[in-house]
CSV table of C-alpha atoms in Angstrom, one decimal:
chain,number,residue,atom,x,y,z
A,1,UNK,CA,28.4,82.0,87.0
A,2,UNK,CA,30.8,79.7,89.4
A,3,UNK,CA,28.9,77.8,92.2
A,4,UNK,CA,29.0,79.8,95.4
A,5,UNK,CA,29.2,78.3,98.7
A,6,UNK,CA,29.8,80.0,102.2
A,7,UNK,CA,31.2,78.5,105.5
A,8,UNK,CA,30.8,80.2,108.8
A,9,UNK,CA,33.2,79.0,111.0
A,10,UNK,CA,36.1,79.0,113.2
A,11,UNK,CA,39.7,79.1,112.0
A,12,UNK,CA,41.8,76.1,112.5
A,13,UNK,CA,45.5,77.4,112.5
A,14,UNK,CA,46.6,74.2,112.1
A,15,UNK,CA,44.9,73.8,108.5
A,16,UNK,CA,43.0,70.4,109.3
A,17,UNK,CA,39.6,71.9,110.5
A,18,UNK,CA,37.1,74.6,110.5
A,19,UNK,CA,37.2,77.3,107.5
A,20,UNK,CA,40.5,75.8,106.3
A,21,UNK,CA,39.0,72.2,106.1
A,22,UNK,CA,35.6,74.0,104.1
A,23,UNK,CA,37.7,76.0,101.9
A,24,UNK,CA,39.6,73.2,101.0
A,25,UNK,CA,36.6,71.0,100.5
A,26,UNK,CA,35.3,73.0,98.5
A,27,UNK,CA,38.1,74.3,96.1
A,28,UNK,CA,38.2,70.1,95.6
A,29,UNK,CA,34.9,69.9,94.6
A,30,UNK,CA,34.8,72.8,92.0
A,31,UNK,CA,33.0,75.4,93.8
A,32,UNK,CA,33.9,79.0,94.8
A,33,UNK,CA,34.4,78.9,98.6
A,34,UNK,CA,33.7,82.1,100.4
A,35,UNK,CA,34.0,82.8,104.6
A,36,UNK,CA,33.0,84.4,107.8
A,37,UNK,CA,35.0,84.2,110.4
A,38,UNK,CA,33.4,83.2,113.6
A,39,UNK,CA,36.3,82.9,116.2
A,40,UNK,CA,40.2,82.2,115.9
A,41,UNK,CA,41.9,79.2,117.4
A,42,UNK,CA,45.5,78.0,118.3
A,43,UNK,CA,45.2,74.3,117.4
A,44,UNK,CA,47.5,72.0,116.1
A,45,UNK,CA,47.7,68.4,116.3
A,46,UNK,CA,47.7,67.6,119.5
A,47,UNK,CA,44.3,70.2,120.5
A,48,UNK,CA,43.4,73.6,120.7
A,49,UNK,CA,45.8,75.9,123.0
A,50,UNK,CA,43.1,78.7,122.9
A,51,UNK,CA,40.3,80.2,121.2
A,52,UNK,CA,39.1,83.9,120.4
A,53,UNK,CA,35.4,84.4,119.7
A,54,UNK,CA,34.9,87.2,117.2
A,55,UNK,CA,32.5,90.1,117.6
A,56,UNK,CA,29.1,89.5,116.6
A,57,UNK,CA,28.9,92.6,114.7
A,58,UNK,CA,32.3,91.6,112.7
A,59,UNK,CA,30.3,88.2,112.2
A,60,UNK,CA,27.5,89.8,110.7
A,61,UNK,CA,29.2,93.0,108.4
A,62,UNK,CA,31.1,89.7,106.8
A,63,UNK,CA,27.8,87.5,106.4
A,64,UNK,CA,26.3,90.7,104.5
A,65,UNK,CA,29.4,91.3,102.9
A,66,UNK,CA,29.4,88.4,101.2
A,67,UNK,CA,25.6,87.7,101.1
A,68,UNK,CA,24.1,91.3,99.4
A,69,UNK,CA,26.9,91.4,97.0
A,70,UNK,CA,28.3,88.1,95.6
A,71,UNK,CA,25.2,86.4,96.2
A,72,UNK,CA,25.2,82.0,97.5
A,73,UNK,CA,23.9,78.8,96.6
A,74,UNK,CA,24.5,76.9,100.2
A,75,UNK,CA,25.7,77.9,103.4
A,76,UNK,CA,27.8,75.6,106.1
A,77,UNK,CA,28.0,76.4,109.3
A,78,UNK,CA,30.7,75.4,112.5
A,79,UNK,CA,32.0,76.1,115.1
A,80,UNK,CA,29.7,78.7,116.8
A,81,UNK,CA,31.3,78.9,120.4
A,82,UNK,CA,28.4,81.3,122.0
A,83,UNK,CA,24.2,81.4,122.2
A,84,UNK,CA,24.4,85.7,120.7
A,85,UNK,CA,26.3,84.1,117.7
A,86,UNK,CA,24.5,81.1,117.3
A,87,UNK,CA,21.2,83.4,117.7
A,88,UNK,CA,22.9,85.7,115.0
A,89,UNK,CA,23.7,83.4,112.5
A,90,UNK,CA,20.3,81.7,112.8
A,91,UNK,CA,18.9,84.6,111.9
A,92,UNK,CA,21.3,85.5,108.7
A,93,UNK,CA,20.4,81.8,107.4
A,94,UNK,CA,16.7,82.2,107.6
A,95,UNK,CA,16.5,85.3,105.7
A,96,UNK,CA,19.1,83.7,103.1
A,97,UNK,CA,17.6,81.7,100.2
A,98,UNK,CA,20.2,79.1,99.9
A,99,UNK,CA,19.9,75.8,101.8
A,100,UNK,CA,22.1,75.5,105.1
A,101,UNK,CA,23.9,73.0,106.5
A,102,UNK,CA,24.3,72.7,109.8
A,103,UNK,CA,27.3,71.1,111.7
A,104,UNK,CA,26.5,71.7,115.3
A,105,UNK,CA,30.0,71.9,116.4
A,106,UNK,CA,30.5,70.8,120.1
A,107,UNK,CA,33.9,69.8,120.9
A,108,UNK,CA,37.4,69.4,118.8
A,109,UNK,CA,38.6,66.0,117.5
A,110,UNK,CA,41.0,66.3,120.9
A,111,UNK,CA,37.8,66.7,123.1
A,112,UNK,CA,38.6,70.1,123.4
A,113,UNK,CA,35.3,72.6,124.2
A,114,UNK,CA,34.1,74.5,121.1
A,115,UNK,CA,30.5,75.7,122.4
A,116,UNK,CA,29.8,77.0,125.5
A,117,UNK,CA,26.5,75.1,127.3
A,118,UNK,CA,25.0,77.8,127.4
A,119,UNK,CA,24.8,78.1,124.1
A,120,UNK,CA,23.2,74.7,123.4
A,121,UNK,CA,19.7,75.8,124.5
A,122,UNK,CA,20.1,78.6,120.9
A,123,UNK,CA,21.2,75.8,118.4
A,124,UNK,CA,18.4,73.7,119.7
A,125,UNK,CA,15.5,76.0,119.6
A,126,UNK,CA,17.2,78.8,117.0
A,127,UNK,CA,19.7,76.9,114.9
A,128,UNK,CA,18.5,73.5,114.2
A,129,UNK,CA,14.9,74.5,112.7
A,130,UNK,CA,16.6,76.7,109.7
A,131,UNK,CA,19.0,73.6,108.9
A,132,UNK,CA,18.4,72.1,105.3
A,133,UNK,CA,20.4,69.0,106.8
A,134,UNK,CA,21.9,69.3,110.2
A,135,UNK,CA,25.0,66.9,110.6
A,136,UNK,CA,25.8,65.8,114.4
A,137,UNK,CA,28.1,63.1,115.5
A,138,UNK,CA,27.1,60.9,118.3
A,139,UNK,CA,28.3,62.9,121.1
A,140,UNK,CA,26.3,66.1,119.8
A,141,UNK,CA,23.3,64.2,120.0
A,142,UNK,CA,23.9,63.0,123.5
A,143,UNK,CA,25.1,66.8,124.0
A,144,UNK,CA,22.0,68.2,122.4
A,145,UNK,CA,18.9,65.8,123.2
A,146,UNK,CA,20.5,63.4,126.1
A,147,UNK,CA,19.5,60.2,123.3
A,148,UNK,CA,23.1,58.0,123.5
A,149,UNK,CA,23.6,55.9,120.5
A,150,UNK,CA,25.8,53.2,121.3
A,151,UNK,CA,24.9,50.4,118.4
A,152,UNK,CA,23.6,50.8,114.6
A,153,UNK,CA,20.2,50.0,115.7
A,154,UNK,CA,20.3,53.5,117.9
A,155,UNK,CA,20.7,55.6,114.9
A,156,UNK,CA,16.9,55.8,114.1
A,157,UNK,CA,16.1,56.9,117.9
A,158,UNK,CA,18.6,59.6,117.6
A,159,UNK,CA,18.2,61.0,114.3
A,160,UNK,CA,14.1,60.6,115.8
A,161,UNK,CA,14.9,63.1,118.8
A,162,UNK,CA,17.1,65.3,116.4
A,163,UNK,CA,14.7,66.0,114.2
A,164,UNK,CA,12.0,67.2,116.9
A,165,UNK,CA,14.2,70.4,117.1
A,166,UNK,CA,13.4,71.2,113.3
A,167,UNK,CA,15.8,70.1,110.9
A,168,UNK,CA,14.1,69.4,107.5
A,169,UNK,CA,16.7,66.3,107.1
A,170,UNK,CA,19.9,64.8,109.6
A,171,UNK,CA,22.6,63.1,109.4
A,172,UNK,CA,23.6,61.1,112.2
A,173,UNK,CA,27.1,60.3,112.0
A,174,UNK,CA,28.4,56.6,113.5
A,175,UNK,CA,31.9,56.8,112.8
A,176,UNK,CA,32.1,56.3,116.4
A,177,UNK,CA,30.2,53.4,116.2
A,178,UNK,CA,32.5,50.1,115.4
A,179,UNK,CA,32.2,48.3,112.5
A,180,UNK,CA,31.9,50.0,109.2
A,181,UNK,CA,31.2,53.4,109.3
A,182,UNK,CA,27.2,53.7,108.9
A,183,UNK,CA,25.1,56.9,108.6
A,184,UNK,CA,22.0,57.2,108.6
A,185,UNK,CA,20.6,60.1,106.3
A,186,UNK,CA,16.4,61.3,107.3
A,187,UNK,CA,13.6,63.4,107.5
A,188,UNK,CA,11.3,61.2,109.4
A,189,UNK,CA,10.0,59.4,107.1
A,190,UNK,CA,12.3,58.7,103.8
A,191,UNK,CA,15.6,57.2,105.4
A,192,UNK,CA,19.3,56.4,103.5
A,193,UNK,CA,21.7,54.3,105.6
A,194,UNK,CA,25.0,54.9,103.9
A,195,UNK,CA,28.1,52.5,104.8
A,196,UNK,CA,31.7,52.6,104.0
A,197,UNK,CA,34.3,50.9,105.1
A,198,UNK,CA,36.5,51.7,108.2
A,199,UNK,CA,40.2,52.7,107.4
A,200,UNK,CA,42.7,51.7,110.3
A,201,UNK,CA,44.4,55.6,109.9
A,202,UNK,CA,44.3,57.7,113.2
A,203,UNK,CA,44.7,61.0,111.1
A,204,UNK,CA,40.6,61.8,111.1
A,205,UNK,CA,41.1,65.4,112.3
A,206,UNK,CA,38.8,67.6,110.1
A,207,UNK,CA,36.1,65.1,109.3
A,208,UNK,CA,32.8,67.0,110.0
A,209,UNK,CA,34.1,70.1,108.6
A,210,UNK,CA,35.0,68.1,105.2
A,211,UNK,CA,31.6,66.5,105.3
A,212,UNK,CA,29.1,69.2,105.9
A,213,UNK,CA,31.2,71.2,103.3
A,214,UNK,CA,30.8,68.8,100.6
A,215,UNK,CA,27.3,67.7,101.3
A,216,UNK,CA,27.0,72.1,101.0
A,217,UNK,CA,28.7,71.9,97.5
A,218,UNK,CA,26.3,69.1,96.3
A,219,UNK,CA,23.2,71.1,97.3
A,220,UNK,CA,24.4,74.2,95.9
A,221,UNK,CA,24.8,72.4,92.7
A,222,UNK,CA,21.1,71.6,92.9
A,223,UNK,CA,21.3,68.1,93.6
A,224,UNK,CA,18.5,66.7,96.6
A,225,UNK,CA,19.7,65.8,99.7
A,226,UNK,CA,20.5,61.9,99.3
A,227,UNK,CA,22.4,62.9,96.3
A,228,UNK,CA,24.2,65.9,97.9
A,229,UNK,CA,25.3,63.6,101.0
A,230,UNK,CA,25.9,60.1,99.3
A,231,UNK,CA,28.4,62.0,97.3
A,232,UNK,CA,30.0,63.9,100.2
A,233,UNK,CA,29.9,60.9,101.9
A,234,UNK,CA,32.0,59.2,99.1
A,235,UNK,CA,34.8,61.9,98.6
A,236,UNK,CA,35.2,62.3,102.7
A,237,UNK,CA,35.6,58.3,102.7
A,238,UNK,CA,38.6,58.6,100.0
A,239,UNK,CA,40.0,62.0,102.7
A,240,UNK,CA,39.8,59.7,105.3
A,241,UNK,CA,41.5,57.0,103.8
A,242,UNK,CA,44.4,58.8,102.5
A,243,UNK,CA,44.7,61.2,106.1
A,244,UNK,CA,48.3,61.8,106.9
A,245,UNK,CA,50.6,62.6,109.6
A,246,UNK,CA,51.1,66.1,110.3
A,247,UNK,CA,53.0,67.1,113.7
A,248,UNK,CA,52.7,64.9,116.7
A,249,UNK,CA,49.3,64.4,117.2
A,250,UNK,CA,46.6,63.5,115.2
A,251,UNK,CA,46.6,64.6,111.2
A,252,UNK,CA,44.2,65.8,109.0
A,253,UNK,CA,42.3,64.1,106.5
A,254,UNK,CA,43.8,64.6,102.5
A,255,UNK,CA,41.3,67.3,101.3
A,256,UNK,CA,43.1,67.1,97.7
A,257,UNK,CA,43.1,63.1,97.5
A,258,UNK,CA,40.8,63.0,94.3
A,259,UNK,CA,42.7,65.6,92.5
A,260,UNK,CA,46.0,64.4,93.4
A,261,UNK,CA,45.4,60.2,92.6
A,262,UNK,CA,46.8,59.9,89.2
A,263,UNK,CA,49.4,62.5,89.9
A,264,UNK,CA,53.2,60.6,90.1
Protein backbone atom coordinates (compact mmCIF):
# COMPACT_ATOMS: atom_id res chain seq x y z
CA UNK A 1 0.00 0.00 0.00
CA UNK A 2 1.06 3.79 -0.86
CA UNK A 3 2.75 5.70 2.06
CA UNK A 4 0.22 7.67 4.08
CA UNK A 5 0.91 10.90 5.61
CA UNK A 6 -1.52 13.34 7.32
CA UNK A 7 -1.20 17.17 7.92
CA UNK A 8 -3.30 19.08 10.30
CA UNK A 9 -3.28 22.47 9.41
CA UNK A 10 -4.58 25.68 8.37
CA UNK A 11 -5.41 26.58 4.74
CA UNK A 12 -3.22 29.01 3.01
CA UNK A 13 -5.46 30.56 0.13
CA UNK A 14 -2.66 31.76 -1.38
CA UNK A 15 -1.13 28.18 -2.02
CA UNK A 16 2.45 28.95 -0.44
CA UNK A 17 1.78 27.63 3.21
CA UNK A 18 -0.15 25.48 5.53
CA UNK A 19 -2.08 22.31 4.01
CA UNK A 20 -1.29 23.48 0.45
CA UNK A 21 2.55 23.67 1.18
CA UNK A 22 2.10 19.79 3.02
CA UNK A 23 0.06 18.50 0.25
CA UNK A 24 2.41 19.65 -2.11
CA UNK A 25 5.35 18.38 -0.23
CA UNK A 26 4.23 15.47 -0.10
CA UNK A 27 2.78 14.62 -3.59
CA UNK A 28 6.78 15.58 -4.45
CA UNK A 29 8.08 13.19 -2.25
CA UNK A 30 5.89 10.17 -3.37
CA UNK A 31 3.55 9.81 -0.62
CA UNK A 32 -0.24 9.99 -0.39
CA UNK A 33 -1.05 13.29 1.40
CA UNK A 34 -4.27 13.32 3.39
CA UNK A 35 -5.81 16.60 5.57
CA UNK A 36 -7.68 18.11 8.37
CA UNK A 37 -8.56 21.26 8.31
CA UNK A 38 -7.83 23.35 11.28
CA UNK A 39 -8.86 26.93 10.33
CA UNK A 40 -9.18 28.94 6.93
CA UNK A 41 -7.17 31.96 6.09
CA UNK A 42 -7.17 34.88 3.53
CA UNK A 43 -3.38 35.21 2.85
CA UNK A 44 -1.66 36.12 -0.05
CA UNK A 45 1.70 37.47 -0.48
CA UNK A 46 1.77 40.31 1.22
CA UNK A 47 0.01 38.59 4.86
CA UNK A 48 -2.95 37.15 6.10
CA UNK A 49 -6.20 39.46 5.74
CA UNK A 50 -8.15 37.14 8.22
CA UNK A 51 -8.37 33.87 9.61
CA UNK A 52 -11.43 31.41 10.59
CA UNK A 53 -10.73 28.79 13.26
CA UNK A 54 -12.74 25.63 12.52
CA UNK A 55 -14.88 23.83 15.05
CA UNK A 56 -13.18 21.47 17.23
CA UNK A 57 -15.71 18.92 16.61
CA UNK A 58 -15.29 19.33 12.60
CA UNK A 59 -11.38 18.95 13.56
CA UNK A 60 -11.91 15.83 15.11
CA UNK A 61 -14.85 13.87 12.77
CA UNK A 62 -11.99 14.65 9.98
CA UNK A 63 -8.93 13.31 12.20
CA UNK A 64 -11.18 9.98 12.70
CA UNK A 65 -12.28 10.15 9.37
CA UNK A 66 -9.12 9.70 8.00
CA UNK A 67 -7.45 7.91 10.95
CA UNK A 68 -10.08 4.63 11.59
CA UNK A 69 -10.43 4.09 7.99
CA UNK A 70 -7.51 4.84 5.68
CA UNK A 71 -5.18 4.20 8.40
CA UNK A 72 -1.28 6.67 8.59
CA UNK A 73 2.31 6.33 8.74
CA UNK A 74 3.18 10.03 10.13
CA UNK A 75 1.29 12.90 11.10
CA UNK A 76 2.37 16.89 10.67
CA UNK A 77 0.88 19.23 12.45
CA UNK A 78 0.44 23.49 11.98
CA UNK A 79 -1.11 26.01 12.49
CA UNK A 80 -3.29 25.40 15.58
CA UNK A 81 -4.55 29.00 16.31
CA UNK A 82 -6.37 28.04 19.92
CA UNK A 83 -5.32 25.98 23.41
CA UNK A 84 -9.12 23.55 22.95
CA UNK A 85 -7.58 22.64 19.46
CA UNK A 86 -4.19 22.35 20.41
CA UNK A 87 -5.58 20.25 23.54
CA UNK A 88 -7.66 18.22 20.88
CA UNK A 89 -5.19 17.36 18.51
CA UNK A 90 -2.72 16.37 21.32
CA UNK A 91 -4.91 14.04 22.30
CA UNK A 92 -5.68 12.45 18.60
CA UNK A 93 -1.79 12.15 18.11
CA UNK A 94 -1.16 10.26 21.33
CA UNK A 95 -3.64 7.63 20.78
CA UNK A 96 -2.35 7.37 16.98
CA UNK A 97 0.55 4.95 16.27
CA UNK A 98 2.32 6.90 13.77
CA UNK A 99 5.13 9.30 14.62
CA UNK A 100 4.19 13.14 14.73
CA UNK A 101 5.74 15.96 13.79
CA UNK A 102 5.32 18.92 15.30
CA UNK A 103 5.59 22.47 13.73
CA UNK A 104 4.52 24.79 16.57
CA UNK A 105 3.13 27.38 14.31
CA UNK A 106 3.29 30.91 15.94
CA UNK A 107 3.20 33.59 13.50
CA UNK A 108 3.02 33.88 9.38
CA UNK A 109 6.19 34.56 7.36
CA UNK A 110 4.55 38.46 7.33
CA UNK A 111 4.59 38.39 11.29
CA UNK A 112 1.09 37.93 11.09
CA UNK A 113 -0.52 36.05 14.61
CA UNK A 114 -1.29 32.36 13.98
CA UNK A 115 -1.77 31.18 17.77
CA UNK A 116 -3.44 32.91 20.25
CA UNK A 117 -1.06 33.23 23.77
CA UNK A 118 -3.26 31.62 25.40
CA UNK A 119 -2.81 28.79 23.68
CA UNK A 120 1.02 28.56 24.20
CA UNK A 121 0.64 27.26 27.78
CA UNK A 122 -1.31 23.71 25.68
CA UNK A 123 1.52 23.20 23.14
CA UNK A 124 3.96 23.48 25.84
CA UNK A 125 2.63 21.14 28.37
CA UNK A 126 0.04 19.02 25.91
CA UNK A 127 1.57 19.27 22.37
CA UNK A 128 5.26 19.20 22.67
CA UNK A 129 5.57 15.88 24.80
CA UNK A 130 3.66 13.58 21.95
CA UNK A 131 6.09 15.20 19.19
CA UNK A 132 8.37 12.52 17.46
CA UNK A 133 10.38 15.71 16.38
CA UNK A 134 9.09 19.10 17.11
CA UNK A 135 10.42 21.76 14.54
CA UNK A 136 10.46 25.59 15.92
CA UNK A 137 12.11 28.46 14.40
CA UNK A 138 13.87 30.89 16.55
CA UNK A 139 11.14 33.11 17.43
CA UNK A 140 8.91 29.99 18.61
CA UNK A 141 11.58 29.19 20.99
CA UNK A 142 11.80 32.72 22.42
CA UNK A 143 7.74 32.54 22.07
CA UNK A 144 7.64 29.20 23.91
CA UNK A 145 10.53 29.03 26.58
CA UNK A 146 11.82 32.88 26.68
CA UNK A 147 15.60 31.19 25.51
CA UNK A 148 16.66 33.86 22.40
CA UNK A 149 19.17 32.46 20.11
CA UNK A 150 20.93 35.08 18.45
CA UNK A 151 24.38 33.18 17.21
CA UNK A 152 25.08 29.38 16.11
CA UNK A 153 26.55 28.69 19.40
CA UNK A 154 22.81 29.40 21.01
CA UNK A 155 21.30 26.54 19.23
CA UNK A 156 22.37 23.94 21.86
CA UNK A 157 20.72 26.17 24.79
CA UNK A 158 17.57 26.39 22.91
CA UNK A 159 17.09 23.10 21.53
CA UNK A 160 18.19 22.31 25.66
CA UNK A 161 15.06 24.32 26.99
CA UNK A 162 12.85 22.79 24.11
CA UNK A 163 13.29 19.61 24.92
CA UNK A 164 12.40 20.01 28.79
CA UNK A 165 8.69 20.24 27.39
CA UNK A 166 8.98 16.54 25.97
CA UNK A 167 9.83 16.20 22.55
CA UNK A 168 11.63 12.88 21.88
CA UNK A 169 13.89 14.88 19.20
CA UNK A 170 13.94 18.99 17.90
CA UNK A 171 14.86 20.78 15.39
CA UNK A 172 15.87 24.17 15.91
CA UNK A 173 15.76 26.01 12.88
CA UNK A 174 18.56 29.09 12.24
CA UNK A 175 17.55 30.26 9.02
CA UNK A 176 17.25 33.43 10.91
CA UNK A 177 20.58 33.18 11.93
CA UNK A 178 23.22 34.83 9.28
CA UNK A 179 25.54 32.90 7.67
CA UNK A 180 24.75 29.61 6.27
CA UNK A 181 21.64 28.21 7.27
CA UNK A 182 22.57 25.78 10.26
CA UNK A 183 20.17 23.45 12.19
CA UNK A 184 20.71 21.69 14.75
CA UNK A 185 18.88 18.24 14.93
CA UNK A 186 18.70 16.51 18.97
CA UNK A 187 17.39 14.58 21.61
CA UNK A 188 19.68 15.56 24.31
CA UNK A 189 22.24 13.64 23.92
CA UNK A 190 22.93 12.46 20.02
CA UNK A 191 23.14 15.84 18.07
CA UNK A 192 23.28 16.53 13.97
CA UNK A 193 24.13 20.12 12.91
CA UNK A 194 23.01 20.28 9.31
CA UNK A 195 24.26 23.28 7.08
CA UNK A 196 23.36 24.57 3.68
CA UNK A 197 24.03 27.33 2.01
CA UNK A 198 22.10 30.60 2.04
CA UNK A 199 20.32 31.54 -1.25
CA UNK A 200 19.90 35.48 -1.70
CA UNK A 201 15.94 34.83 -2.85
CA UNK A 202 13.27 36.71 -0.68
CA UNK A 203 10.46 34.16 -1.83
CA UNK A 204 10.82 31.86 1.55
CA UNK A 205 7.05 31.92 2.27
CA UNK A 206 6.10 28.21 3.11
CA UNK A 207 9.33 27.00 4.53
CA UNK A 208 8.33 25.27 7.82
CA UNK A 209 5.32 23.92 6.34
CA UNK A 210 7.67 22.22 3.49
CA UNK A 211 9.98 21.09 6.13
CA UNK A 212 8.06 19.38 8.74
CA UNK A 213 6.17 17.74 5.81
CA UNK A 214 8.99 16.20 4.34
CA UNK A 215 10.84 15.30 7.49
CA UNK A 216 6.89 13.53 8.06
CA UNK A 217 7.34 11.66 4.55
CA UNK A 218 10.84 10.38 5.57
CA UNK A 219 9.56 8.93 8.88
CA UNK A 220 6.62 7.43 7.47
CA UNK A 221 8.89 5.64 5.08
CA UNK A 222 10.60 4.23 8.14
CA UNK A 223 13.64 5.89 7.95
CA UNK A 224 15.12 7.30 11.77
CA UNK A 225 15.03 10.75 12.47
CA UNK A 226 18.56 12.04 11.21
CA UNK A 227 17.69 10.32 8.09
CA UNK A 228 14.06 11.57 7.87
CA UNK A 229 15.33 15.32 8.42
CA UNK A 230 18.80 15.37 6.55
CA UNK A 231 16.71 14.49 3.61
CA UNK A 232 13.91 17.02 4.20
CA UNK A 233 16.47 19.31 4.91
CA UNK A 234 18.05 18.63 1.38
CA UNK A 235 14.87 18.81 -0.86
CA UNK A 236 13.50 22.17 1.24
CA UNK A 237 17.20 23.69 0.49
CA UNK A 238 16.57 23.01 -3.51
CA UNK A 239 12.49 24.73 -2.69
CA UNK A 240 14.22 27.49 -1.35
CA UNK A 241 16.55 28.04 -3.89
CA UNK A 242 14.33 27.87 -6.81
CA UNK A 243 11.31 30.15 -4.68
CA UNK A 244 9.63 32.49 -7.13
CA UNK A 245 7.69 35.49 -7.34
CA UNK A 246 4.10 35.28 -6.97
CA UNK A 247 1.98 38.63 -6.41
CA UNK A 248 3.54 41.52 -4.71
CA UNK A 249 4.78 40.31 -1.77
CA UNK A 250 6.78 37.63 -0.79
CA UNK A 251 6.55 34.12 -2.96
CA UNK A 252 6.49 30.72 -2.06
CA UNK A 253 9.16 28.33 -2.18
CA UNK A 254 9.03 25.70 -5.66
CA UNK A 255 7.46 22.60 -3.99
CA UNK A 256 7.88 20.76 -7.52
CA UNK A 257 11.70 21.92 -8.12
CA UNK A 258 13.06 18.22 -8.07
CA UNK A 259 10.42 16.92 -10.34
CA UNK A 260 10.45 19.70 -12.70
CA UNK A 261 14.76 20.07 -13.06
CA UNK A 262 15.29 18.17 -16.18
CA UNK A 263 12.06 19.23 -17.65
CA UNK A 264 12.76 22.00 -20.77
Amino acid sequence: MITRVLTVAGSDSGGGAGIQADLKTMLALGVHGMSVLTAVTAQNSLGVQGAWELPVDAVRAQYRSVVDDIGVQAVKTGMLSSAELVETVAELISGTDAPAVVDPVGVSKHGDPLLAASALDSVRTRLLPVATVATPNLDEVTQLTGVRAESEQDLRRAAAAVLEFGPRWVLIKGGHLSGDAVDLLTDGSEEHLLRAPRYDNRHTHGTGCTLASAIACGLARGRSVPEAVTAAKAYVTGAIAAGFALGAGIGPVDHGWALRRDTP
